[in-house]
Short mmCIF file of C-alpha atoms and ligand atoms in Angstrom, two decimals:
data_model
loop_
_atom_site.label_atom_id
_atom_site.label_comp_id
_atom_site.label_asym_id
_atom_site.label_seq_id
_atom_site.Cartn_x
_atom_site.Cartn_y
_atom_site.Cartn_z
CA UNK A 1172 -31.63 44.61 27.07
CA UNK A 1173 -30.87 43.93 23.38
CA UNK A 1174 -29.46 40.43 22.48
CA UNK A 1175 -26.16 41.88 21.53
CA UNK A 1176 -25.75 43.42 24.85
CA UNK A 1177 -26.71 40.15 26.53
CA UNK A 1178 -24.35 38.19 24.54
CA UNK A 1179 -21.62 40.83 25.37
CA UNK A 1180 -22.35 40.75 28.99
CA UNK A 1181 -23.47 37.36 29.90
CA UNK A 1182 -21.93 34.92 27.62
CA UNK A 1183 -18.31 33.80 27.67
CA UNK A 1184 -16.08 35.67 25.10
CA UNK A 1185 -15.47 32.45 23.52
CA UNK A 1186 -19.00 32.96 22.36
CA UNK A 1187 -19.71 36.41 22.46
CA UNK A 1188 -16.71 37.64 20.52
CA UNK A 1189 -16.73 34.83 17.84
CA UNK A 1190 -20.36 35.29 16.67
CA UNK A 1191 -21.61 36.98 13.47
CA UNK A 1192 -23.38 40.24 13.75
CA UNK A 1193 -26.77 38.71 13.03
CA UNK A 1194 -29.45 38.22 15.48
CA UNK A 1195 -31.49 35.38 14.19
CA UNK A 1196 -35.32 35.48 14.86
CA UNK A 1197 -36.52 32.94 12.72
CA UNK A 1198 -35.84 30.67 9.77
CA UNK A 1199 -37.63 28.64 7.14
CA UNK A 1200 -36.34 26.60 4.22
CA UNK A 1201 -33.11 28.23 3.03
CA UNK A 1202 -34.21 31.62 4.49
CA UNK A 1203 -32.84 33.20 7.82
CA UNK A 1204 -34.47 36.27 9.03
CA UNK A 1205 -32.90 38.60 11.55
CA UNK A 1206 -34.60 40.63 14.29
CA UNK A 1207 -34.58 43.83 12.04
CA UNK A 1208 -36.82 41.70 9.28
CA UNK A 1209 -33.93 41.12 6.87
CA UNK A 1210 -33.83 37.93 5.08
CA UNK A 1211 -30.82 36.03 4.10
CA UNK A 1212 -30.13 33.05 2.07
CA UNK A 1213 -28.49 30.56 4.38
CA UNK A 1214 -25.63 28.75 2.76
CA UNK A 1215 -24.15 27.43 5.85
CA UNK A 1216 -27.02 25.49 7.31
CA UNK A 1217 -26.16 26.04 11.00
CA UNK A 1218 -22.76 24.46 10.37
CA UNK A 1219 -23.96 21.82 7.91
CA UNK A 1220 -26.97 20.78 10.18
CA UNK A 1221 -30.35 21.62 8.54
CA UNK A 1222 -29.98 19.51 5.40
CA UNK A 1223 -33.81 19.33 4.73
CA UNK A 1224 -33.88 23.02 5.28
CA UNK A 1225 -34.85 25.16 8.48
CA UNK A 1226 -38.10 24.19 10.34
CA UNK A 1227 -39.33 21.61 7.72
CA UNK A 1228 -42.89 21.28 8.60
CA UNK A 1229 -42.94 17.43 8.59
CA UNK A 1230 -39.81 17.33 10.88
CA UNK A 1231 -41.70 19.93 13.22
CA UNK A 1232 -44.83 17.85 13.32
CA UNK A 1233 -43.16 14.73 13.98
CA UNK A 1234 -41.24 16.28 16.91
CA UNK A 1235 -44.40 17.98 18.35
CA UNK A 1236 -46.38 14.81 18.32
CA UNK A 1237 -43.58 12.94 20.18
CA UNK A 1238 -43.35 15.86 22.68
CA UNK A 1239 -46.97 15.37 23.61
CA UNK A 1240 -46.17 11.77 24.19
CA UNK A 1241 -42.81 11.51 25.84
CA UNK A 1242 -40.05 14.10 26.39
CA UNK A 1243 -37.55 11.93 28.42
CA UNK A 1244 -37.40 8.95 30.53
CA UNK A 1245 -33.67 8.06 29.46
CA UNK A 1246 -33.48 5.55 26.44
CA UNK A 1247 -30.93 3.63 28.27
CA UNK A 1248 -32.92 2.83 31.11
CA UNK A 1249 -36.31 2.22 29.34
CA UNK A 1250 -37.32 1.07 25.96
CA UNK A 1251 -38.53 3.86 23.95
CA UNK A 1252 -40.52 2.88 20.64
CA UNK A 1253 -39.10 5.85 18.55
CA UNK A 1254 -35.58 4.88 19.58
CA UNK A 1255 -36.08 1.43 18.21
CA UNK A 1256 -37.63 2.66 15.08
CA UNK A 1257 -35.01 5.07 14.36
CA UNK A 1258 -32.19 2.51 14.86
CA UNK A 1259 -34.06 0.21 12.47
CA UNK A 1260 -34.21 2.87 10.01
CA UNK A 1261 -30.52 3.65 10.33
CA UNK A 1262 -29.62 -0.01 9.70
CA UNK A 1263 -31.51 0.21 6.43
CA UNK A 1264 -29.33 3.28 5.09
CA UNK A 1265 -26.04 2.80 6.84
CA UNK A 1266 -23.13 2.19 4.78
CA UNK A 1267 -21.37 -1.10 4.76
CA UNK A 1268 -24.38 -2.94 6.29
CA UNK A 1269 -23.81 -1.45 9.70
CA UNK A 1270 -26.65 -2.76 12.11
CA UNK A 1271 -26.43 -1.53 15.68
CA UNK A 1272 -26.73 2.00 17.01
CA UNK A 1273 -25.77 3.87 20.07
CA UNK A 1274 -27.20 7.42 20.31
CA UNK A 1275 -25.66 10.45 21.90
CA UNK A 1276 -26.55 14.37 21.69
CA UNK A 1277 -23.54 15.51 19.78
CA UNK A 1278 -20.72 14.72 17.28
CA UNK A 1279 -18.12 14.67 19.92
CA UNK A 1280 -19.98 12.41 22.23
CA UNK A 1281 -20.38 9.98 19.22
CA UNK A 1282 -16.87 9.93 18.58
CA UNK A 1283 -15.87 9.48 22.06
CA UNK A 1284 -18.09 6.41 22.27
CA UNK A 1285 -16.80 5.05 18.91
CA UNK A 1286 -13.30 5.39 20.23
CA UNK A 1287 -14.18 3.63 23.40
CA UNK A 1288 -15.80 0.82 21.54
CA UNK A 1289 -12.80 -0.02 19.29
CA UNK A 1290 -10.52 -0.10 22.35
CA UNK A 1291 -12.63 -2.41 24.05
CA UNK A 1292 -13.14 -4.70 20.90
CA UNK A 1293 -9.57 -4.91 19.92
CA UNK A 1294 -7.89 -4.61 23.36
CA UNK A 1295 -5.63 -2.19 21.71
CA UNK A 1296 -4.96 1.38 22.84
CA UNK A 1297 -3.50 3.41 20.11
CA UNK A 1298 -5.17 5.55 17.53
CA UNK A 1299 -4.23 6.99 14.01
CA UNK A 1300 -5.85 10.04 12.68
CA UNK A 1301 -5.11 12.70 10.05
CA UNK A 1302 -3.38 16.00 9.89
CA UNK A 1303 -5.88 18.83 9.63
CA UNK A 1304 -8.66 16.48 10.91
CA UNK A 1305 -11.33 17.69 13.39
CA UNK A 1306 -13.36 15.31 15.55
CA UNK A 1307 -14.79 17.62 18.35
CA UNK A 1308 -14.07 19.74 21.30
CA UNK A 1309 -13.72 17.09 24.14
CA UNK A 1310 -10.34 16.14 25.35
CA UNK A 1311 -10.73 12.90 23.82
CA UNK A 1312 -11.76 14.09 20.39
CA UNK A 1313 -9.31 16.91 20.43
CA UNK A 1314 -6.56 14.20 20.93
CA UNK A 1315 -7.28 12.81 17.57
CA UNK A 1316 -7.87 16.27 16.07
CA UNK A 1317 -4.83 17.30 13.85
CA UNK A 1318 -5.02 20.96 14.03
CA UNK A 1319 -3.06 23.26 16.38
CA UNK A 1320 -5.64 26.16 16.31
CA UNK A 1321 -8.12 23.88 17.93
CA UNK A 1322 -5.86 22.20 20.41
CA UNK A 1323 -3.85 25.27 21.57
CA UNK A 1324 -3.90 26.00 25.53
CA UNK A 1325 -5.18 22.64 26.43
CA UNK A 1326 -2.35 19.85 26.24
CA UNK A 1327 -1.24 17.57 26.80
CA UNK A 1328 -3.79 15.23 25.31
CA UNK A 1329 -4.62 11.57 25.46
CA UNK A 1330 -1.38 9.83 24.47
CA UNK A 1331 -1.12 7.15 21.92
CA UNK A 1332 -2.17 8.96 18.78
CA UNK A 1333 -0.24 9.14 15.51
CA UNK A 1334 -1.17 11.45 12.68
CA UNK A 1335 -1.00 10.56 8.92
CA UNK A 1336 -0.37 13.28 6.45
CA UNK A 1337 -3.33 15.27 5.32
CA UNK A 1338 -4.77 14.38 2.23
CA UNK A 1339 -4.48 18.17 1.19
CA UNK A 1340 -3.74 18.01 -2.75
CA UNK A 1341 -3.59 21.78 -3.07
CA UNK A 1342 -0.89 21.86 -0.24
CA UNK A 1343 0.17 18.39 -0.59
CA UNK A 1344 2.45 17.80 2.55
CA UNK A 1345 4.77 15.40 0.48
CA UNK A 1346 5.10 17.92 -2.11
CA UNK A 1347 3.63 15.68 -4.84
CA UNK A 1348 0.87 16.05 -7.30
CA UNK A 1349 -2.10 13.83 -8.00
CA UNK A 1350 -2.40 11.42 -9.75
CA UNK A 1351 1.25 10.93 -10.33
CA UNK A 1352 1.88 10.73 -6.59
CA UNK A 1353 0.08 7.37 -6.61
CA UNK A 1354 -1.76 8.59 -3.44
CA UNK A 1355 1.69 8.56 -1.38
CA UNK A 1356 -0.26 9.99 1.39
CA UNK A 1357 -2.41 7.07 1.90
CA UNK A 1358 0.35 4.53 1.28
CA UNK A 1359 2.46 6.50 3.67
CA UNK A 1360 0.01 5.44 6.38
CA UNK A 1361 2.06 2.21 6.58
CA UNK A 1362 5.09 4.10 7.79
CA UNK A 1363 2.90 5.84 10.39
CA UNK A 1364 2.04 2.64 11.89
CA UNK A 1365 5.58 1.31 11.59
CA UNK A 1366 7.41 4.33 12.72
CA UNK A 1367 5.06 6.29 15.07
CA UNK A 1368 3.13 3.68 16.91
CA UNK A 1369 3.97 0.76 19.24
CA UNK A 1370 1.84 -1.51 17.03
CA UNK A 1371 -1.02 -1.41 19.14
CA UNK A 1372 -3.49 0.43 16.82
CA UNK A 1373 -7.04 0.03 17.75
CA UNK A 1374 -8.43 2.20 14.85
CA UNK A 1375 -7.75 4.66 12.14
CA UNK A 1376 -10.41 7.54 12.24
CA UNK A 1377 -10.95 9.96 9.48
CA UNK A 1378 -13.55 12.14 8.07
CA UNK A 1379 -14.50 11.26 4.31
CA UNK A 1380 -14.15 14.97 3.53
CA UNK A 1381 -12.33 16.84 6.05
CA UNK A 1382 -14.68 19.61 6.92
CA UNK A 1383 -13.06 22.10 9.41
CA UNK A 1384 -9.83 21.46 7.66
CA UNK A 1385 -11.03 23.18 4.74
CA UNK A 1386 -13.29 20.88 2.86
CA UNK A 1387 -10.67 18.41 1.86
CA UNK A 1388 -11.86 15.52 -0.37
CA UNK A 1389 -9.20 13.07 -0.52
CA UNK A 1390 -8.68 11.18 -4.01
CA UNK A 1391 -11.27 8.58 -4.73
CA UNK A 1392 -9.11 5.50 -4.04
CA UNK A 1393 -7.73 7.10 -0.89
CA UNK A 1394 -9.96 5.39 1.66
CA UNK A 1395 -9.79 1.88 -0.04
CA UNK A 1396 -5.95 2.07 0.41
CA UNK A 1397 -6.17 3.42 3.88
CA UNK A 1398 -8.78 0.97 5.15
CA UNK A 1399 -6.82 -1.99 3.61
CA UNK A 1400 -3.61 -0.92 5.47
CA UNK A 1401 -5.43 -0.59 8.83
CA UNK A 1402 -7.41 -3.92 8.53
CA UNK A 1403 -4.29 -5.82 7.52
CA UNK A 1404 -3.02 -4.55 10.65
CA UNK A 1405 -5.69 -5.82 12.73
CA UNK A 1406 -7.13 -2.27 13.48
CA UNK A 1407 -10.68 -0.98 12.83
CA UNK A 1408 -11.71 2.00 10.55
CA UNK A 1409 -13.89 4.62 12.28
CA UNK A 1410 -15.56 6.88 9.65
CA UNK A 1411 -16.53 10.34 11.04
CA UNK A 1412 -19.69 11.37 9.06
CA UNK A 1413 -20.63 13.99 11.69
CA UNK A 1414 -20.31 16.81 9.03
CA UNK A 1415 -20.49 14.79 5.71
CA UNK A 1416 -23.42 12.50 6.41
CA UNK A 1417 -27.12 12.66 5.38
CA UNK A 1418 -26.77 13.74 1.98
CA UNK A 1419 -24.30 16.49 2.34
CA UNK A 1420 -21.93 15.09 -0.35
CA UNK A 1421 -24.48 14.01 -2.79
CA UNK A 1422 -24.54 10.49 -1.40
CA UNK A 1423 -26.49 9.53 1.95
CA UNK A 1424 -22.76 9.04 3.54
CA UNK A 1425 -19.64 10.41 1.92
CA UNK A 1426 -17.85 7.16 2.33
CA UNK A 1427 -20.03 5.74 -0.32
CA UNK A 1428 -18.04 7.70 -2.63
CA UNK A 1429 -15.20 5.32 -2.03
CA UNK A 1430 -16.04 1.92 -3.70
CA UNK A 1431 -15.32 -1.14 -1.72
CA UNK A 1432 -14.51 0.37 1.48
CA UNK A 1433 -15.73 -1.51 4.56
CA UNK A 1434 -16.32 0.88 7.54
CA UNK A 1435 -16.37 -0.75 11.03
CA UNK A 1436 -17.96 2.23 12.82
CA UNK A 1437 -19.58 5.24 11.45
CA UNK A 1438 -20.19 8.26 13.71
CA UNK A 1439 -23.06 10.76 12.95
CA UNK A 1440 -24.62 13.97 14.21
CA UNK A 1441 -25.34 17.38 12.75
CA UNK A 1442 -27.66 16.67 9.56
CA UNK A 1443 -29.20 13.59 11.54
CA UNK A 1444 -32.26 15.27 12.85
CA UNK A 1445 -32.96 18.44 10.99
CA UNK A 1446 -31.62 20.74 13.79
CA UNK A 1447 -32.60 18.74 17.02
CA UNK A 1448 -29.70 17.86 19.08
CA UNK A 1449 -28.74 14.02 18.24
CA UNK A 1450 -25.61 11.99 17.70
CA UNK A 1451 -25.12 8.35 16.88
CA UNK A 1452 -22.30 5.95 16.13
CA UNK A 1453 -23.21 2.51 14.42
CA UNK A 1454 -20.94 -0.53 14.53
CA UNK A 1455 -20.75 -3.66 12.44
CA UNK A 1456 -21.04 -6.87 14.35
CA UNK A 1457 -19.28 -8.28 16.42
CA UNK A 1458 -17.48 -5.01 17.01
CA UNK A 1459 -21.00 -3.60 18.32
CA UNK A 1460 -20.94 -6.37 21.22
CA UNK A 1461 -17.71 -5.15 22.94
CA UNK A 1462 -19.51 -2.82 25.27
CA UNK A 1463 -21.96 -4.22 27.81
CA UNK A 1464 -24.51 -2.45 30.08
CA UNK A 1465 -22.61 -0.31 32.40
CA UNK A 1466 -19.78 0.53 30.13
CA UNK A 1467 -21.45 3.34 28.49
CA UNK A 1468 -24.54 5.59 28.74
CA UNK A 1469 -25.76 9.06 27.93
CA UNK A 1470 -28.67 10.48 29.95
CA UNK A 1471 -30.20 12.59 27.15
CA UNK A 1472 -28.58 10.36 24.46
CA UNK A 1473 -31.52 9.14 22.01
CA UNK A 1474 -33.89 11.77 23.24
CA UNK A 1475 -37.33 10.82 21.96
CA UNK A 1476 -38.14 14.07 20.29
CA UNK A 1477 -34.69 14.20 18.57
CA UNK A 1478 -35.26 10.62 17.49
CA UNK A 1479 -38.57 11.34 16.01
CA UNK A 1480 -37.22 14.31 14.21
CA UNK A 1481 -34.44 12.27 12.72
CA UNK A 1482 -37.03 9.63 11.47
CA UNK A 1483 -38.92 12.55 9.89
CA UNK A 1484 -35.59 14.14 8.58
CA UNK A 1485 -34.62 10.84 6.79
CA UNK A 1486 -38.02 10.54 5.27
CA UNK A 1487 -37.97 13.91 3.96
CA UNK A 1488 -34.38 13.35 2.55
CA UNK A 1489 -35.90 10.34 0.70
CA UNK A 1490 -39.19 11.71 -0.29
CA UNK A 1491 -37.93 15.13 -1.70
CA UNK A 1492 -34.96 13.32 -3.13
CA UNK A 1493 -32.56 15.83 -1.56
CA UNK A 1494 -29.63 13.68 -1.64
CA UNK A 1495 -29.86 13.56 -5.44
CA UNK A 1496 -30.44 17.39 -5.40
CA UNK A 1497 -27.39 17.93 -3.45
CA UNK A 1498 -25.34 15.84 -6.01
CA UNK A 1499 -26.78 17.79 -9.00
CA UNK A 1500 -26.57 21.24 -7.42
CA UNK A 1501 -23.10 20.75 -6.10
CA UNK A 1502 -21.65 19.55 -9.24
CA UNK A 1503 -23.35 22.72 -11.08
CA UNK A 1504 -22.12 24.89 -8.20
CA UNK A 1505 -18.67 23.50 -8.11
CA UNK A 1506 -18.26 23.94 -11.74
CA UNK A 1507 -19.37 27.49 -11.68
CA UNK A 1508 -17.07 28.37 -8.83
CA UNK A 1509 -14.27 26.30 -10.07
CA UNK A 1510 -14.02 28.78 -12.99
CA UNK A 1511 -13.27 31.52 -10.39
CA UNK A 1512 -9.96 29.79 -9.58
CA UNK A 1513 -8.83 30.46 -13.36
CA UNK A 1514 -10.32 34.13 -13.21
CA UNK A 1515 -9.70 35.42 -9.65
CA UNK A 1516 -6.15 36.34 -8.34
CA UNK A 1517 -7.36 35.48 -4.83
CA UNK A 1518 -9.01 32.08 -5.38
CA UNK A 1519 -6.28 29.24 -5.02
CA UNK A 1520 -8.47 26.39 -5.08
CA UNK A 1521 -12.17 25.36 -5.37
CA UNK A 1522 -13.19 21.75 -4.18
CA UNK A 1523 -15.75 19.53 -2.52
CA UNK A 1524 -18.38 17.16 -2.88
CA UNK A 1525 -22.11 17.51 -3.37
CA UNK A 1526 -23.08 20.68 -1.39
CA UNK A 1527 -19.89 20.68 0.77
CA UNK A 1528 -17.93 23.25 -1.03
CA UNK A 1529 -14.84 25.24 -0.06
CA UNK A 1530 -13.17 28.20 -1.85
CA UNK A 1531 -9.62 28.72 -0.56
CA UNK A 1532 -8.43 32.22 -0.76
CA UNK A 1533 -4.61 33.15 -0.98
CA UNK A 1534 -2.64 36.32 -1.13
CA UNK A 1535 -0.77 35.22 -4.01
CA UNK A 1536 -1.17 32.19 -6.29
CA UNK A 1537 2.52 31.56 -6.64
CA UNK A 1538 3.32 31.51 -2.85
CA UNK A 1539 -0.08 30.22 -1.94
CA UNK A 1540 0.22 32.39 1.32
CA UNK A 1541 -3.11 31.74 3.14
CA UNK A 1542 -5.59 34.89 3.09
CA UNK A 1543 -7.75 34.38 6.27
CA UNK A 1544 -8.42 38.12 6.58
CA UNK A 1545 -9.80 37.98 3.10
CA UNK A 1546 -12.09 35.08 3.88
CA UNK A 1547 -13.63 36.70 6.60
CA UNK A 1548 -14.05 40.02 4.45
CA UNK A 1549 -15.66 37.66 1.75
CA UNK A 1550 -18.07 36.27 4.40
CA UNK A 1551 -19.07 39.84 5.71
CA UNK A 1552 -19.41 41.10 2.01
CA UNK A 1553 -21.68 38.05 1.27
CA UNK A 1554 -23.72 38.80 4.34
CA UNK A 1555 -24.19 42.40 3.25
CA UNK A 1556 -25.53 40.84 0.09
CA UNK A 1557 -27.95 38.74 2.22
CA UNK A 1558 -26.26 35.41 1.74
CA UNK A 1559 -24.79 33.49 4.89
CA UNK A 1560 -21.44 31.41 4.32
CA UNK A 1561 -19.09 29.92 6.59
CA UNK A 1562 -15.23 30.40 7.09
CA UNK A 1563 -12.89 27.57 8.17
CA UNK A 1564 -9.78 25.57 7.11
CA UNK A 1565 -6.54 24.76 8.44
CA UNK A 1566 -5.28 28.36 7.93
CA UNK A 1567 -8.71 30.00 8.21
CA UNK A 1568 -8.80 31.06 4.67
CA UNK A 1569 -11.57 28.90 3.26
CA UNK A 1570 -14.93 30.26 2.50
CA UNK A 1571 -17.52 27.49 3.02
CA UNK A 1572 -20.81 26.88 1.20
CA UNK A 1573 -22.97 24.12 2.60
CA UNK A 1574 -26.54 25.16 2.09
CA UNK A 1575 -29.50 23.19 2.87
CA UNK A 1576 -29.87 20.21 0.32
CA UNK A 1577 -33.15 21.69 -0.97
CA UNK A 1578 -31.50 24.65 -2.58
CA UNK A 1579 -32.71 25.36 -5.97
CA UNK A 1580 -30.83 26.03 -9.24
CA UNK A 1581 -31.89 29.95 -9.03
CA UNK A 1582 -30.81 30.21 -5.19
CA UNK A 1583 -27.48 28.56 -6.25
CA UNK A 1584 -27.19 31.22 -9.15
CA UNK A 1585 -27.76 33.82 -6.50
CA UNK A 1586 -25.04 32.60 -4.13
CA UNK A 1587 -22.48 31.97 -6.89
CA UNK A 1588 -23.41 35.63 -8.38
CA UNK A 1589 -22.83 36.96 -4.81
CA UNK A 1590 -19.35 35.22 -4.55
CA UNK A 1591 -18.24 36.32 -7.87
CA UNK A 1592 -19.19 39.93 -7.36
CA UNK A 1593 -17.54 39.97 -3.92
CA UNK A 1594 -14.36 38.48 -5.19
CA UNK A 1595 -14.31 41.01 -8.22
N1 PLP B 1 -16.68 15.58 13.80
C1 PLP B 1 -16.67 16.36 12.69
C2 PLP B 1 -16.17 15.95 11.43
C3 PLP B 1 -17.09 17.75 12.87
O1 PLP B 1 -17.27 18.52 11.83
C4 PLP B 1 -17.67 17.86 14.14
C5 PLP B 1 -18.08 19.35 14.41
O2 PLP B 1 -17.89 20.24 13.55
C6 PLP B 1 -17.62 16.99 15.20
C7 PLP B 1 -17.14 15.89 14.98
C8 PLP B 1 -18.26 17.49 16.63
O3 PLP B 1 -19.55 17.72 16.68
P1 PLP B 1 -20.21 18.58 17.83
O4 PLP B 1 -19.91 19.92 17.64
O5 PLP B 1 -21.70 17.93 17.37
O6 PLP B 1 -19.80 17.91 18.90
#
């Protein structure tokens, strides 16, 4: 039976009806090969995961070596050397001097753990999140996700969550313009606490660049203002770096773009281990001490093979200077694609940081009516030209370019030329 038929018959429609019509046989570096032998330039990285490129030989070798030694014995029951080594390494690269880690399998699981920790540390119960945020697909993480498209059909969610205005400059919910707005969306978080909560806020949770919301990069001073407001209220700041971490935005962690911000907890996954499943959250002391044995555990969390892959992945990011490449290639690509916003009637906005780039399509520039069908059509036309891109955004109208961070100038040129041609 063909893979397509197996998908149609034996996978839930939530999977089978949503997948791209590409059956992936193998991948290497920035190239994905389908079962007919056709090659594609991958500009989506398995949703922002393979930052060092597909099947990097050093990551595979580290995983293989670990697999021969130990596959599993639960890193929460016994002590495993590679888990200790990864935790030590993360403490040396984490933003804000965060030191202690908890390992999970996925991003949502990392966020769940982080939310639990802030509640136990502060003794408070409420959370503040952002409009158009995305933090995962579990009930807890959907509760702090600010997007009806992701939440539909599953409510009511965990109570005690308030939402601040989305830092979405192109469609400012306050009807203002940066910089004359004085970052009113960040200042307005004071009112969110005052008007929408019971004054019992444990934490503010936010993505430094809102990925699923449409690659929304808030103004540079946004998180300094926001973090200050919550810290003054005795609440903590959880930074969700699941999508933006590990070099994606041209810094190892995207919150490093915001000078002077002190995160209390950082959650990560996706780009951490070169495609092996792993998530983590790190906390500063003494927040980290609030959970004690028995409070939290994950049977597969901190799997030794994934941890070995993560160590090798971080080494590759450093040795091959991929974070710097992300910054450089991202700036060039953003500059070139940015000109499309002037030239093309359908491009409302081009934005992003590093190699996390979104092209927002509209039916009409004056009304800004979202063009989700056109975004899907662009994705299909790019695919026909041998380039894989993603589609997302609060209105489903954002074409996403998130290639492996090793992408070359020539490959960026190929991707940008394909976008230009398709939009023409
Ligand atoms: N947080 C952010 C910012 C994400 O982008 C995602 C996934 O897209 C998640 C959390 C959830 O991660 P996972 O799919 O690994 O559970």
